[in-house]
Short mmCIF file of C-alpha atoms and ligand atoms in Angstrom, two decimals:
data_model
loop_
_atom_site.label_atom_id
_atom_site.label_comp_id
_atom_site.label_asym_id
_atom_site.label_seq_id
_atom_site.Cartn_x
_atom_site.Cartn_y
_atom_site.Cartn_z
CA MET I 1 -3.18 -16.28 22.68
CA LYS I 2 -2.43 -12.72 23.13
CA SER I 3 1.66 -11.89 21.30
CA ARG I 4 0.22 -15.18 18.67
CA PRO I 5 -0.06 -13.03 14.43
CA ILE I 6 -2.85 -11.77 13.13
CA ALA I 7 -3.31 -13.23 9.47
CA VAL I 8 -4.14 -12.08 6.56
CA PHE I 9 -4.35 -13.19 3.30
CA ASP I 10 -5.09 -12.13 -0.44
CA SER I 11 -4.71 -13.79 -4.36
CA GLY I 12 -1.19 -11.52 -4.12
CA LEU I 13 -0.07 -8.46 -3.20
CA GLY I 14 -3.49 -6.87 -2.70
CA GLY I 15 -3.64 -7.46 0.57
CA LEU I 16 -0.60 -5.67 0.89
CA THR I 17 -2.47 -1.66 0.80
CA VAL I 18 -4.69 -3.22 3.98
CA LEU I 19 -1.51 -4.87 6.27
CA ARG I 20 -0.43 -0.66 5.58
CA ALA I 21 -3.45 0.16 7.44
CA LEU I 22 -3.40 -1.63 9.94
CA ARG I 23 0.55 -2.26 10.40
CA GLY I 24 -0.27 1.46 10.48
CA ARG I 25 -2.75 1.30 13.25
CA LEU I 26 -1.85 -1.71 15.31
CA PRO I 27 2.02 -1.02 15.49
CA GLN I 28 2.25 -3.94 18.40
CA GLU I 29 1.58 -6.42 16.58
CA ASP I 30 2.17 -9.46 14.72
CA PHE I 31 0.76 -10.24 11.32
CA PHE I 32 1.31 -12.91 9.32
CA TYR I 33 0.87 -11.79 5.93
CA PHE I 34 -0.21 -14.85 2.83
CA ALA I 35 -0.05 -14.44 -1.08
CA ASP I 36 -1.63 -17.50 -3.27
CA THR I 37 -0.38 -16.34 -5.70
CA ARG I 38 -0.11 -19.78 -7.29
CA PHE I 39 -4.58 -19.36 -7.52
CA LEU I 40 -3.33 -15.41 -8.63
CA PRO I 41 -6.42 -13.94 -10.48
CA TYR I 42 -8.88 -15.05 -7.53
CA GLY I 43 -11.06 -12.18 -9.36
CA ASP I 44 -12.26 -14.51 -12.61
CA LYS I 45 -12.27 -18.20 -10.55
CA PRO I 46 -15.71 -19.67 -10.43
CA GLU I 47 -16.78 -19.32 -6.80
CA ILE I 48 -17.10 -22.93 -5.58
CA PHE I 49 -13.69 -23.29 -6.25
CA LEU I 50 -12.96 -19.92 -4.41
CA LYS I 51 -15.12 -20.66 -1.24
CA ALA I 52 -13.17 -24.22 -0.37
CA ARG I 53 -9.42 -22.38 -0.97
CA GLY I 54 -10.47 -19.72 1.44
CA VAL I 55 -11.72 -22.03 4.20
CA ALA I 56 -9.11 -24.60 3.49
CA ILE I 57 -6.63 -21.30 3.95
CA ALA I 58 -8.35 -20.22 7.28
CA GLU I 59 -8.23 -23.10 8.61
CA ALA I 60 -4.92 -23.74 8.18
CA LEU I 61 -3.80 -20.20 9.39
CA VAL I 62 -6.09 -21.23 12.38
CA LYS I 63 -3.59 -24.52 12.86
CA ARG I 64 -0.54 -22.01 12.39
CA GLY I 65 -1.50 -20.05 15.26
CA ALA I 66 -3.48 -17.01 13.85
CA LYS I 67 -5.43 -15.36 16.59
CA ALA I 68 -7.94 -13.28 14.36
CA LEU I 69 -7.46 -13.38 10.72
CA VAL I 70 -8.34 -10.22 7.85
CA ILE I 71 -10.19 -11.30 4.69
CA ALA I 72 -7.89 -8.42 2.90
CA CYS I 73 -9.85 -8.98 -0.76
CA ASN I 74 -12.55 -8.32 -1.66
CA THR I 75 -13.33 -11.01 -4.33
CA ALA I 76 -12.42 -13.98 -1.18
CA THR I 77 -14.49 -12.28 0.43
CA ALA I 78 -17.55 -12.83 -2.14
CA ALA I 79 -17.03 -15.97 -2.33
CA ALA I 80 -16.33 -17.62 0.89
CA ALA I 81 -16.87 -15.27 3.43
CA GLU I 82 -19.72 -16.74 4.51
CA ALA I 83 -18.53 -20.21 4.55
CA ILE I 84 -15.45 -18.70 6.43
CA ARG I 85 -17.31 -18.24 8.82
CA ALA I 86 -18.86 -21.62 9.59
CA ALA I 87 -16.08 -23.60 9.28
CA VAL I 88 -13.51 -20.77 11.87
CA ASP I 89 -13.58 -20.15 15.67
CA LEU I 90 -11.96 -16.55 15.31
CA PRO I 91 -12.53 -13.61 15.22
CA ILE I 92 -12.72 -12.42 11.79
CA VAL I 93 -12.90 -9.34 9.25
CA ALA I 94 -13.54 -9.22 5.86
CA LEU I 95 -13.15 -6.64 3.08
CA GLU I 96 -16.11 -5.82 0.92
CA PRO I 97 -15.85 -2.75 -1.68
CA GLY I 98 -16.87 0.75 0.37
CA VAL I 99 -20.27 0.90 -1.64
CA LYS I 100 -22.44 2.14 2.83
CA PRO I 101 -19.67 5.42 2.86
CA ALA I 102 -19.87 6.00 -0.41
CA VAL I 103 -23.60 6.48 -0.64
CA SER I 104 -23.34 9.68 2.79
CA LEU I 105 -20.05 11.04 0.30
CA THR I 106 -21.80 10.65 -3.10
CA ARG I 107 -23.61 14.42 -4.01
CA SER I 108 -24.16 13.44 -7.96
CA GLY I 109 -26.61 10.52 -7.11
CA VAL I 110 -23.68 8.54 -9.15
CA ILE I 111 -21.41 6.13 -7.39
CA GLY I 112 -18.95 4.11 -9.55
CA VAL I 113 -17.46 0.56 -8.45
CA LEU I 114 -13.95 -0.59 -9.70
CA ALA I 115 -13.94 -4.63 -8.02
CA THR I 116 -13.24 -7.78 -10.37
CA THR I 117 -15.79 -9.86 -11.96
CA ARG I 118 -16.36 -12.54 -9.17
CA THR I 119 -16.77 -9.97 -6.71
CA LEU I 120 -19.49 -7.92 -9.34
CA ALA I 121 -21.19 -10.98 -10.11
CA SER I 122 -22.20 -12.01 -6.00
CA GLU I 123 -24.75 -12.35 -4.53
CA ARG I 124 -23.15 -10.93 -1.23
CA PHE I 125 -22.45 -7.85 -3.89
CA GLN I 126 -26.04 -6.82 -4.74
CA ARG I 127 -27.19 -7.43 -1.15
CA LEU I 128 -24.81 -4.48 -0.39
CA VAL I 129 -26.44 -1.95 -2.81
CA GLY I 130 -30.10 -2.80 -2.29
CA ASN I 131 -29.21 -2.57 1.19
CA HIS I 132 -27.41 0.98 0.65
CA ALA I 133 -28.22 2.22 -2.30
CA PRO I 134 -31.19 1.43 -3.96
CA HIS I 135 -31.80 4.87 -4.66
CA LEU I 136 -28.52 5.93 -6.14
CA GLN I 137 -27.01 5.26 -9.53
CA VAL I 138 -24.63 2.71 -8.73
CA ILE I 139 -21.65 2.02 -11.53
CA PRO I 140 -20.50 -1.91 -11.66
CA GLN I 141 -17.25 -1.43 -13.38
CA ALA I 142 -15.19 -5.16 -13.50
CA CYS I 143 -11.80 -5.55 -14.66
CA PRO I 144 -10.89 -8.34 -15.97
CA GLY I 145 -6.93 -8.40 -16.28
CA LEU I 146 -6.07 -5.64 -14.17
CA ALA I 147 -5.24 -6.44 -10.72
CA GLU I 148 -2.73 -9.32 -12.25
CA ALA I 149 -1.22 -7.07 -14.50
CA ILE I 150 -0.84 -4.30 -11.76
CA GLU I 151 1.02 -7.57 -10.01
CA THR I 152 2.91 -8.88 -13.11
CA GLU I 153 3.40 -5.93 -15.02
CA GLY I 154 3.70 -3.21 -11.99
CA PRO I 155 1.98 0.07 -11.45
CA ASP I 156 3.30 1.98 -13.72
CA SER I 157 3.19 -0.17 -17.14
CA PRO I 158 1.68 0.06 -20.11
CA PRO I 159 -0.13 -2.81 -20.10
CA VAL I 160 -1.93 -1.45 -16.79
CA ALA I 161 -2.50 2.12 -18.70
CA VAL I 162 -4.59 0.78 -21.85
CA LEU I 163 -6.56 -1.46 -18.97
CA LEU I 164 -7.14 1.49 -16.72
CA ASP I 165 -8.18 4.36 -20.10
CA ALA I 166 -11.23 1.01 -20.40
CA PHE I 167 -12.36 0.78 -17.33
CA VAL I 168 -12.52 4.62 -16.32
CA ALA I 169 -13.89 5.66 -18.91
CA PRO I 170 -17.56 4.73 -18.94
CA LEU I 171 -17.42 6.12 -14.89
CA ALA I 172 -16.38 9.96 -16.10
CA ALA I 173 -18.76 9.67 -18.68
CA ALA I 174 -21.74 8.90 -15.96
CA GLY I 175 -21.02 11.23 -13.42
CA ALA I 176 -19.24 9.43 -11.14
CA ASP I 177 -18.70 11.88 -8.13
CA VAL I 178 -17.07 8.82 -6.03
CA VAL I 179 -15.59 5.85 -7.27
CA VAL I 180 -14.73 2.26 -4.79
CA LEU I 181 -11.88 0.48 -4.89
CA GLY I 182 -13.84 -2.22 -4.80
CA CYS I 183 -9.86 -4.75 -5.22
CA THR I 184 -7.07 -4.00 -2.90
CA HIS I 185 -5.22 -3.96 -5.70
CA TYR I 186 -6.92 -1.69 -7.41
CA PRO I 187 -4.96 1.39 -4.01
CA TRP I 188 -1.88 1.02 -5.88
CA VAL I 189 -3.09 2.83 -9.01
CA ALA I 190 -5.39 5.06 -7.42
CA GLU I 191 -2.38 8.28 -8.75
CA ALA I 192 -3.41 6.77 -11.98
CA ILE I 193 -7.46 6.47 -11.87
CA ALA I 194 -7.89 10.13 -10.08
CA ALA I 195 -5.48 10.92 -13.97
CA ARG I 196 -8.36 9.93 -15.62
CA LEU I 197 -11.30 11.48 -13.50
CA PRO I 198 -12.69 15.10 -13.81
CA ALA I 199 -10.99 16.90 -10.20
CA GLY I 200 -12.90 16.84 -7.20
CA VAL I 201 -13.69 13.38 -7.52
CA THR I 202 -13.53 10.86 -4.28
CA LEU I 203 -11.75 7.68 -4.32
CA LEU I 204 -12.74 5.74 -1.74
CA ASP I 205 -10.74 2.68 -0.24
CA THR I 206 -11.32 0.47 2.63
CA GLY I 207 -8.56 0.20 4.47
CA GLU I 208 -7.98 2.40 7.24
CA ALA I 209 -12.26 1.33 7.94
CA VAL I 210 -10.30 -2.29 8.39
CA ALA I 211 -8.23 -1.63 10.22
CA ARG I 212 -10.22 0.90 13.15
CA GLN I 213 -12.87 -3.05 13.02
CA LEU I 214 -10.07 -4.97 13.42
CA GLU I 215 -8.64 -2.83 16.62
CA ARG I 216 -12.02 -3.01 17.89
CA LEU I 217 -12.39 -6.87 17.39
CA LEU I 218 -9.12 -7.10 19.07
CA ALA I 219 -10.42 -5.43 22.22
CA ALA I 220 -13.40 -7.00 22.41
CA GLY I 221 -11.68 -9.67 22.66
CA ASN I 222 -8.79 -9.23 24.70
CA LEU I 223 -6.50 -10.15 21.89
CA GLN I 224 -4.76 -6.85 21.87
CA GLY I 225 -0.75 -7.62 21.07
CA GLY I 226 1.08 -6.52 24.94
CA GLY I 227 4.59 -6.06 22.33
CA ALA I 228 5.57 -2.15 22.18
CA ALA I 229 5.13 -0.08 19.37
CA GLY I 230 6.70 -0.26 16.19
CA GLN I 231 8.04 -4.06 17.16
CA GLY I 232 6.41 -6.03 15.61
CA LYS I 233 7.00 -9.02 13.36
CA LEU I 234 5.99 -9.83 9.67
CA VAL I 235 5.81 -12.80 8.33
CA VAL I 236 5.10 -12.82 4.60
CA ALA I 237 4.05 -15.90 2.72
CA THR I 238 3.10 -17.33 -1.24
CA SER I 239 2.03 -20.52 -1.99
CA GLY I 240 3.46 -19.59 -5.71
CA SER I 241 7.30 -18.41 -6.33
CA PRO I 242 8.81 -16.71 -3.08
CA GLN I 243 11.81 -15.08 -5.38
CA GLN I 244 8.44 -13.09 -7.96
CA VAL I 245 6.38 -11.99 -5.04
CA ILE I 246 9.98 -10.95 -2.99
CA ALA I 247 10.88 -8.55 -6.02
CA THR I 248 7.19 -7.55 -6.46
CA VAL I 249 6.91 -6.32 -3.27
CA ASP I 250 9.81 -5.20 -3.54
CA ARG I 251 8.72 -2.92 -6.63
CA LEU I 252 5.33 -1.97 -4.21
CA TRP I 253 6.66 -1.27 -1.35
CA GLY I 254 10.32 -0.55 -2.02
CA GLN I 255 11.57 -2.92 0.34
CA LYS I 256 13.18 -6.35 0.58
CA LEU I 257 11.59 -9.02 2.74
CA PRO I 258 12.42 -12.03 3.41
CA VAL I 259 9.45 -14.16 1.63
CA GLU I 260 8.52 -18.31 2.05
CA HIS I 261 7.16 -21.16 1.01
CA TRP I 262 3.61 -21.90 2.39
CA GLU I 263 1.02 -24.31 1.06
CA PRO I 264 -1.86 -24.29 3.48
N1 DGL G 301 -7.21 -7.98 -4.06
C1 DGL G 301 -8.31 -9.13 -5.20
C2 DGL G 301 -9.56 -7.96 -4.39
O1 DGL G 301 -9.42 -7.11 -3.75
C3 DGL G 301 -8.78 -9.50 -5.77
C4 DGL G 301 -7.89 -9.91 -7.46
C5 DGL G 301 -7.94 -10.75 -8.19
O2 DGL G 301 -8.56 -11.52 -9.28
O3 DGL G 301 -7.09 -12.16 -7.43
O4 DGL G 301 -11.08 -8.39 -4.82
#
């Protein structure tokens, strides 16, 4: 069991921002990364679809031999984390927007949250804000099209710049001093977001916290891999076109990794 891979999935390659933190903290572990690019973007899909898809992916990952699962997608967590937890018996880390850490960082009392339409519309997000920030001004800024544009056009492309102009301006105008990156695609454009905000605004991304949580869960379940640090293997798979994913990984990560086709 200990030598099995940890499965990580996202609608696409946003979760690579999380995978980087996971591999940095757990370099001896093997990872299986699944990009569900056939259905990218998740952000505008109905909740009922995302729930069924999330459960199907998780069940297939168990069959593939995963020892733990990281839902590296805020949208999939919002729609499907509870259903996935009910369906599979694995240690699971599910990403959600970092509203909780933002509460202890804000001085202006105004927190901006950039995320997909589906994440912000979810009951889970309403609960998160209600539980942790009822006394603060939380500004949910939906970013339709942004994850897809980052992935298909590239983080530095003109279409991404146009979308960022529109989505970041309201947060700057409202005086947010903490901005939560509530979608795993957005750390790819963190610098461009920061450039559109006043100096000193904190951007929050949850990759490191997720890596620490995964480390705790593996230790609690006595599931830590025993390989030498830095020896962990990575397999990348997609439900869409491997050629396209190879090119996107290369653009985002500067590495040409082999990518296999896999349908859960
Ligand atoms: N990366 C995903 C997230 O964290 C969503 C992107 C999409 O819309 O597919 O929410």
